[in-house]
């Protein structure tokens, strides 16, 4: 396994600048006081209902997400580079989606294999030839980043469908401000509480041309059994919009309507948090009870906007991921600001040979996997696990990609003995509508187990507040 990791707090000559303002705070915090504050944080998370669900393991599936009180800190200069790169990538991904559902110029140019796009499980033929308002398919783009050096960030994967976790970003800040208000009085921490306002503005900006008044925006949820239901209700409440399930909506004529106590109300924009397959039983899975029959006909006729658009998932397929830098050059005529992680596509015979020969040193992922499932971290796995996974890769190579085991940076994290470095990643949320925007903050996920590189909450990871220090 990689032995050297970039420590975001300490440099060879002592504390790095972003963390100097926190030195007195953590050094002067007695263990008893820290324990009290940790218990207070858990109480606040429980009171707010901040949970995530894990099914199939027995017990109560709704669990508190582990929260680490030591914030992750970025300077304004560091954030500027990230912001530019994230916005650039979000524009390129949307240009790709608009293209492959139209003329497919990038495929015609021979830059991406046709089979990889048009035979992809996430490619929705139902929206081929359709151009959504402003040509935008993915309105909320979650970009997962890892850091390996002072100036080096890599994009681990893109999330163009319904990226989750932004409620944790917002609630982490709320909890920290309640517990340690003096830290925010003494330091210029850029606020993130404008996210809901920006999200609502983004959604309203892509209302269909048939909308002749202030758009009616709703959030469509699968219901309270969904693992992210807390986030759905939280965001709907912050935006001041209705939280609806499929049974609350119906299609009549050329429009989608919402049932209310005052009679039907026309819906203009649906922020959907359900998968494509369940959106419309007349178009996708006929057994779905979560969607709205006839919704896709209304969508394609311009009667309602669905955010993010059905079919957006083809852009965040892990095999397509390897071509995103080429998208930036092809569509934007720019040099990519953020680098991809070097990736082997197991569908290619030479890549497959290399992966199988070196699988114990690599991270191998299913191209449609998520949440830390369907992946192998070779250096952290025993021989039997590695061999079993290699057999699966050999049986269905096109279902896997592989990447080197990166030296993920570490951040200070509270442990029983005080503080210790733990590996982290970063998920900023880029909003794409009439404008491309993101708040100065993100979700930092932390691998709480010593030595672990898996940060997903479903796999034992936790979260931190993420600070961007505003310039004076």
Coordinates of C-alpha atoms in Angstrom, one line a residue, residues 10 16 28 38 56 60 103 118 129 156 158 197 205 211 257 264 267 300 320 335 347 359 399 433 449 460 471:
X10 CA 1.1 19.6 9.0
X16 CA 0.1 24.6 7.5
X28 CA -6.9 23.9 24.9
X38 CA -19.3 15.1 20.8
X56 CA -30.0 -5.8 5.1
X60 CA -32.7 -0.2 13.0
X103 CA -26.0 14.4 -33.3
X118 CA -25.3 4.0 -27.1
X129 CA -33.5 13.8 -30.0
X156 CA -12.5 10.3 -8.5
X158 CA -18.8 12.4 -11.4
X197 CA -31.7 29.7 -2.5
X205 CA -34.4 29.0 -14.4
X211 CA -44.6 28.3 -18.1
X257 CA -50.6 18.4 -12.0
X264 CA -55.1 20.6 -9.0
X267 CA -46.3 21.7 -11.9
X300 CA -40.9 15.5 -24.2
X320 CA -17.3 7.2 -19.7
X335 CA -7.3 22.5 -21.0
X347 CA -13.2 -4.0 -21.5
X359 CA -5.3 -6.6 -9.0
X399 CA -18.5 -4.2 -16.0
X433 CA -29.1 26.4 -14.8
X449 CA -11.1 3.6 10.7
X460 CA -18.4 3.1 8.2
X471 CA -10.3 36.7 1.7

